[in-house]
mmCIF file of C-alpha atoms in Angstrom:
data_model
loop_
_atom_site.group_PDB
_atom_site.id
_atom_site.type_symbol
_atom_site.label_atom_id
_atom_site.label_comp_id
_atom_site.label_asym_id
_atom_site.label_seq_id
_atom_site.Cartn_x
_atom_site.Cartn_y
_atom_site.Cartn_z
ATOM 1 C CA GLY H 1 104.320 -20.754 177.288
ATOM 2 C CA GLN H 2 105.035 -18.066 175.870
ATOM 3 C CA ASN H 3 102.027 -16.000 173.631
ATOM 4 C CA ILE H 4 101.476 -13.574 170.830
ATOM 5 C CA ASP H 5 97.875 -12.877 169.704
ATOM 6 C CA GLN H 6 97.871 -9.744 166.435
ATOM 7 C CA PRO H 7 94.937 -10.593 163.856
ATOM 8 C CA THR H 8 95.924 -12.285 160.808
ATOM 9 C CA GLU H 9 95.464 -8.996 157.490
ATOM 10 C CA MET H 10 93.435 -6.521 158.670
ATOM 11 C CA THR H 11 92.402 -4.655 155.097
ATOM 12 C CA ALA H 12 92.415 -0.112 155.605
ATOM 13 C CA THR H 13 91.871 2.902 152.844
ATOM 14 C CA GLU H 14 94.530 5.237 151.435
ATOM 15 C CA GLY H 15 94.221 7.841 153.601
ATOM 16 C CA ALA H 16 91.868 5.888 156.878
ATOM 17 C CA ILE H 17 93.671 5.486 160.632
ATOM 18 C CA VAL H 18 94.474 1.916 161.075
ATOM 19 C CA GLN H 19 94.873 0.327 164.428
ATOM 20 C CA ILE H 20 96.814 -2.767 164.437
ATOM 21 C CA ASN H 21 95.958 -5.241 167.762
ATOM 22 C CA CYS H 22 98.536 -7.314 170.265
ATOM 23 C CA THR H 23 98.118 -9.619 172.843
ATOM 24 C CA TYR H 24 100.293 -11.335 174.861
ATOM 25 C CA GLN H 25 101.276 -13.653 177.778
ATOM 26 C CA THR H 26 104.837 -14.191 178.319
ATOM 27 C CA SER H 27 107.624 -15.109 181.104
ATOM 28 C CA GLY H 28 107.933 -11.783 181.296
ATOM 29 C CA PHE H 29 108.293 -8.610 180.066
ATOM 30 C CA ASN H 30 110.681 -5.939 180.112
ATOM 31 C CA GLY H 31 109.133 -3.292 176.206
ATOM 32 C CA LEU H 32 107.425 -4.397 173.753
ATOM 33 C CA PHE H 33 108.445 -3.362 169.763
ATOM 34 C CA TRP H 34 105.887 -3.099 166.100
ATOM 35 C CA TYR H 35 108.028 -3.546 163.478
ATOM 36 C CA GLN H 36 107.355 -3.125 159.855
ATOM 37 C CA GLN H 37 107.821 -5.646 157.034
ATOM 38 C CA HIS H 38 107.539 -5.439 153.384
ATOM 39 C CA ALA H 39 107.017 -8.399 150.868
ATOM 40 C CA GLY H 40 110.302 -9.908 150.504
ATOM 41 C CA GLU H 41 112.303 -7.230 153.207
ATOM 42 C CA ALA H 42 113.486 -7.673 155.877
ATOM 43 C CA PRO H 43 111.591 -5.727 158.826
ATOM 44 C CA THR H 44 112.169 -2.006 160.217
ATOM 45 C CA PHE H 45 111.810 -1.529 163.336
ATOM 46 C CA LEU H 46 108.871 1.529 163.909
ATOM 47 C CA SER H 47 108.756 1.956 167.617
ATOM 48 C CA TYR H 48 108.637 0.789 171.157
ATOM 49 C CA ASN H 49 107.660 1.213 174.694
ATOM 50 C CA VAL H 50 108.826 -0.179 177.562
ATOM 51 C CA LEU H 51 106.074 2.579 180.406
ATOM 52 C CA ASP H 52 102.046 2.142 179.579
ATOM 53 C CA GLY H 53 100.858 4.884 177.503
ATOM 54 C CA LEU H 54 101.234 6.168 174.069
ATOM 55 C CA GLU H 55 104.441 6.853 171.871
ATOM 56 C CA GLU H 56 103.749 9.430 168.641
ATOM 57 C CA LYS H 57 106.105 8.934 166.153
ATOM 58 C CA GLY H 58 105.107 10.979 163.126
ATOM 59 C CA ARG H 59 102.139 9.293 161.275
ATOM 60 C CA PHE H 60 103.098 6.034 163.607
ATOM 61 C CA SER H 61 101.151 5.420 167.971
ATOM 62 C CA SER H 62 101.980 2.789 169.929
ATOM 63 C CA PHE H 63 100.086 2.143 172.917
ATOM 64 C CA LEU H 64 101.118 -0.359 175.242
ATOM 65 C CA SER H 65 98.489 -1.844 178.932
ATOM 66 C CA ARG H 66 101.080 -3.463 181.503
ATOM 67 C CA SER H 67 98.603 -5.375 183.046
ATOM 68 C CA LYS H 68 96.652 -5.929 180.965
ATOM 69 C CA GLY H 69 99.155 -7.542 178.030
ATOM 70 C CA TYR H 70 98.220 -5.413 175.785
ATOM 71 C CA SER H 71 99.542 -3.156 172.073
ATOM 72 C CA TYR H 72 98.115 -1.535 169.356
ATOM 73 C CA LEU H 73 99.779 0.773 166.769
ATOM 74 C CA LEU H 74 97.698 3.126 165.485
ATOM 75 C CA LEU H 75 98.664 4.496 161.287
ATOM 76 C CA LYS H 76 96.886 7.342 160.404
ATOM 77 C CA GLU H 77 97.073 9.003 157.102
ATOM 78 C CA LEU H 78 97.218 5.905 156.087
ATOM 79 C CA GLN H 79 99.674 5.209 151.868
ATOM 80 C CA MET H 80 99.815 3.192 150.020
ATOM 81 C CA LYS H 81 103.189 2.149 150.671
ATOM 82 C CA ASP H 82 101.959 1.021 154.544
ATOM 83 C CA SER H 83 101.169 -2.366 152.752
ATOM 84 C CA ALA H 84 103.637 -4.603 154.605
ATOM 85 C CA SER H 85 103.292 -6.516 157.684
ATOM 86 C CA TYR H 86 103.459 -5.607 160.956
ATOM 87 C CA LEU H 87 105.255 -7.495 164.055
ATOM 88 C CA CYS H 88 104.969 -7.341 167.261
ATOM 89 C CA ALA H 89 107.639 -9.101 170.041
ATOM 90 C CA VAL H 90 107.799 -9.207 173.889
ATOM 91 C CA TYR H 91 111.943 -8.881 174.834
ATOM 92 C CA THR H 92 111.044 -10.820 177.936
ATOM 93 C CA GLY H 93 114.790 -9.871 179.087
ATOM 94 C CA ASN H 94 116.301 -13.418 178.630
ATOM 95 C CA ASN H 95 119.503 -12.290 176.302
ATOM 96 C CA ARG H 96 117.825 -9.737 174.209
ATOM 97 C CA LYS H 97 115.103 -12.615 172.713
ATOM 98 C CA LEU H 98 112.162 -11.205 170.667
ATOM 99 C CA ILE H 99 109.107 -13.144 171.278
ATOM 100 C CA TRP H 100 108.068 -12.218 167.146
ATOM 101 C CA GLY H 101 103.345 -12.363 166.677
ATOM 102 C CA LEU H 102 103.589 -13.877 163.407
ATOM 103 C CA GLY H 103 102.046 -10.376 162.145
ATOM 104 C CA THR H 104 99.474 -8.993 160.981
ATOM 105 C CA SER H 105 99.136 -8.230 156.451
ATOM 106 C CA LEU H 106 97.986 -5.399 156.536
ATOM 107 C CA ALA H 107 96.487 -3.670 152.463
ATOM 108 C CA VAL H 108 95.816 -0.049 152.340
ATOM 109 C CA ASN H 109 92.790 0.150 149.563
ATOM 110 C CA PRO H 110 92.637 3.649 146.758
ATOM 111 C CA GLY P 1 122.102 5.837 162.274
ATOM 112 C CA ALA P 2 121.734 2.012 164.006
ATOM 113 C CA VAL P 3 122.302 0.515 160.632
ATOM 114 C CA VAL P 4 123.277 -3.033 159.400
ATOM 115 C CA SER P 5 125.696 -4.360 157.245
ATOM 116 C CA GLN P 6 124.131 -8.214 155.978
ATOM 117 C CA HIS P 7 126.194 -9.438 152.388
ATOM 118 C CA PRO P 8 125.409 -10.456 149.845
ATOM 119 C CA SER P 9 122.150 -10.445 149.194
ATOM 120 C CA ARG P 10 121.849 -13.172 147.062
ATOM 121 C CA VAL P 11 123.490 -16.475 146.488
ATOM 122 C CA ILE P 12 122.470 -19.264 143.791
ATOM 123 C CA CYS P 13 124.928 -22.238 144.167
ATOM 124 C CA LYS P 14 125.080 -26.574 143.544
ATOM 125 C CA SER P 15 124.398 -28.284 146.002
ATOM 126 C CA GLY P 16 126.531 -29.689 148.785
ATOM 127 C CA THR P 17 128.916 -25.824 148.464
ATOM 128 C CA SER P 18 129.409 -23.915 151.997
ATOM 129 C CA VAL P 19 127.874 -20.677 152.400
ATOM 130 C CA LYS P 20 128.951 -18.254 154.456
ATOM 131 C CA ILE P 21 126.765 -14.321 154.849
ATOM 132 C CA GLU P 22 127.938 -12.038 156.326
ATOM 133 C CA CYS P 23 125.958 -9.313 159.317
ATOM 134 C CA ARG P 24 128.276 -6.362 160.222
ATOM 135 C CA SER P 25 126.985 -3.983 162.309
ATOM 136 C CA LEU P 26 128.026 -0.703 161.032
ATOM 137 C CA ASP P 27 127.989 1.957 162.830
ATOM 138 C CA PHE P 28 126.777 0.453 166.395
ATOM 139 C CA GLN P 29 128.815 -2.095 168.896
ATOM 140 C CA ALA P 30 126.774 -4.851 169.112
ATOM 141 C CA THR P 31 126.757 -6.894 171.525
ATOM 142 C CA THR P 32 124.474 -9.260 170.365
ATOM 143 C CA MET P 33 123.359 -10.705 167.355
ATOM 144 C CA PHE P 34 120.814 -13.059 165.754
ATOM 145 C CA TRP P 35 120.055 -14.590 162.821
ATOM 146 C CA TYR P 36 116.651 -15.831 161.540
ATOM 147 C CA ARG P 37 115.072 -17.926 159.045
ATOM 148 C CA GLN P 38 111.722 -16.480 156.837
ATOM 149 C CA PHE P 39 110.219 -18.903 154.887
ATOM 150 C CA PRO P 40 107.519 -17.248 152.230
ATOM 151 C CA LYS P 41 104.410 -16.005 154.340
ATOM 152 C CA LYS P 42 106.039 -16.882 156.955
ATOM 153 C CA SER P 43 107.207 -15.413 160.581
ATOM 154 C CA LEU P 44 110.690 -14.586 161.457
ATOM 155 C CA MET P 45 111.701 -18.014 162.889
ATOM 156 C CA LEU P 46 114.885 -17.452 165.890
ATOM 157 C CA MET P 47 117.647 -19.846 164.645
ATOM 158 C CA ALA P 48 120.447 -18.375 167.072
ATOM 159 C CA THR P 49 121.510 -15.941 169.154
ATOM 160 C CA SER P 50 125.112 -14.902 169.057
ATOM 161 C CA ASN P 51 127.204 -12.550 172.604
ATOM 162 C CA GLU P 52 130.749 -12.025 171.125
ATOM 163 C CA GLY P 53 133.552 -13.610 171.826
ATOM 164 C CA SER P 54 131.618 -16.756 173.048
ATOM 165 C CA LYS P 55 129.808 -19.310 171.556
ATOM 166 C CA ALA P 56 125.876 -19.041 170.093
ATOM 167 C CA THR P 57 122.967 -20.681 170.888
ATOM 168 C CA TYR P 58 121.314 -22.726 169.116
ATOM 169 C CA GLU P 59 117.302 -22.452 169.711
ATOM 170 C CA GLN P 60 115.690 -26.418 169.348
ATOM 171 C CA GLY P 61 116.207 -28.097 166.511
ATOM 172 C CA VAL P 62 118.559 -26.218 164.444
ATOM 173 C CA GLU P 63 121.438 -27.719 164.042
ATOM 174 C CA LYS P 64 125.074 -27.061 165.009
ATOM 175 C CA ASP P 65 126.907 -28.349 162.860
ATOM 176 C CA LYS P 66 124.372 -28.045 159.576
ATOM 177 C CA PHE P 67 125.024 -23.972 161.184
ATOM 178 C CA LEU P 68 128.132 -22.005 162.232
ATOM 179 C CA ILE P 69 128.128 -18.271 163.897
ATOM 180 C CA ASN P 70 130.972 -17.351 164.553
ATOM 181 C CA HIS P 71 131.198 -13.809 166.112
ATOM 182 C CA ALA P 72 134.048 -12.355 166.087
ATOM 183 C CA SER P 73 134.042 -8.515 167.014
ATOM 184 C CA LEU P 74 131.811 -6.080 168.593
ATOM 185 C CA THR P 75 130.718 -5.480 164.562
ATOM 186 C CA LEU P 76 130.267 -8.564 163.029
ATOM 187 C CA SER P 77 128.890 -12.017 162.750
ATOM 188 C CA THR P 78 129.000 -14.437 160.552
ATOM 189 C CA LEU P 79 126.619 -17.539 159.421
ATOM 190 C CA THR P 80 128.269 -20.480 157.259
ATOM 191 C CA VAL P 81 125.416 -22.622 156.003
ATOM 192 C CA THR P 82 127.959 -25.968 154.909
ATOM 193 C CA SER P 83 127.338 -28.250 152.440
ATOM 194 C CA ALA P 84 123.862 -26.828 151.623
ATOM 195 C CA HIS P 85 120.580 -28.314 149.900
ATOM 196 C CA PRO P 86 117.176 -27.394 148.403
ATOM 197 C CA GLU P 87 115.323 -27.397 151.420
ATOM 198 C CA ASP P 88 117.716 -25.620 153.020
ATOM 199 C CA SER P 89 117.552 -22.827 150.474
ATOM 200 C CA SER P 90 114.995 -19.436 152.608
ATOM 201 C CA PHE P 91 115.638 -15.949 153.655
ATOM 202 C CA TYR P 92 118.348 -16.023 155.411
ATOM 203 C CA ILE P 93 118.360 -12.742 158.547
ATOM 204 C CA CYS P 94 120.693 -11.369 161.550
ATOM 205 C CA SER P 95 119.921 -9.084 163.485
ATOM 206 C CA ALA P 96 121.845 -6.793 166.433
ATOM 207 C CA SER P 97 121.252 -5.110 169.463
ATOM 208 C CA GLY P 98 123.844 -2.772 170.893
ATOM 209 C CA GLN P 99 125.062 -2.126 174.540
ATOM 210 C CA GLY P 100 121.639 -0.889 177.107
ATOM 211 C CA PRO P 101 118.351 -3.495 178.212
ATOM 212 C CA TYR P 102 115.523 -2.318 175.972
ATOM 213 C CA GLN P 103 118.112 -2.195 172.555
ATOM 214 C CA PRO P 104 116.126 -2.873 169.634
ATOM 215 C CA GLN P 105 117.069 -5.402 167.020
ATOM 216 C CA HIS P 106 117.695 -3.691 163.698
ATOM 217 C CA PHE P 107 117.914 -5.810 161.521
ATOM 218 C CA GLY P 108 119.661 -6.639 157.699
ATOM 219 C CA ASP P 109 118.837 -6.691 154.575
ATOM 220 C CA GLY P 110 118.690 -10.429 154.601
ATOM 221 C CA THR P 111 120.271 -13.200 151.751
ATOM 222 C CA ARG P 112 117.871 -15.056 149.935
ATOM 223 C CA LEU P 113 119.804 -18.563 149.175
ATOM 224 C CA SER P 114 118.547 -20.579 146.519
ATOM 225 C CA ILE P 115 120.529 -24.406 146.372
ATOM 226 C CA LEU P 116 119.628 -26.228 143.466
#
């Protein structure tokens, strides 16, 4: 079967660092994506990992370990506008479909 | 780059009406487009995958005759909700993926459909 696990909710403080974990068990693996979705809006693409290691993009970084079936999204210098749902998705190679996690709702408090 | 335009953003109509939603990739060729449905505070639910020039592949439980998908060109896909009823009210989102093996899906802004 296909399974992606993320924490349901997280809370952090403005200016802090937060790490959102994602573990997956899928029948194939051709990359892992992270998306951000604000309430009432469509998802926006944040990052993509296909090889092991850390990809850094400004305040956001994403890490992948294929042997462990594990990824995390690291958000630094948190801002209030980072309050959103963060979706982890795996591309298995099947007709470009993504297997989606249920998302982690992050609340950033002042 | 990688802009996807979805129109209309909001539709309110009477039960029994058919509603067409358009999804366009503005600055890239979308070999594959996806249609999702999302209920409040729930995850994305994939409805169907469409490749340009071929029939859409529907996910299990999605009615093909109810949700008509056409992907006539590399930049345009349409979803028609036929004879819509209140239970079809939802947030519908399209995404598009370009050529190449590891292209991310880029999303339109979504269409909020309300059937009275």
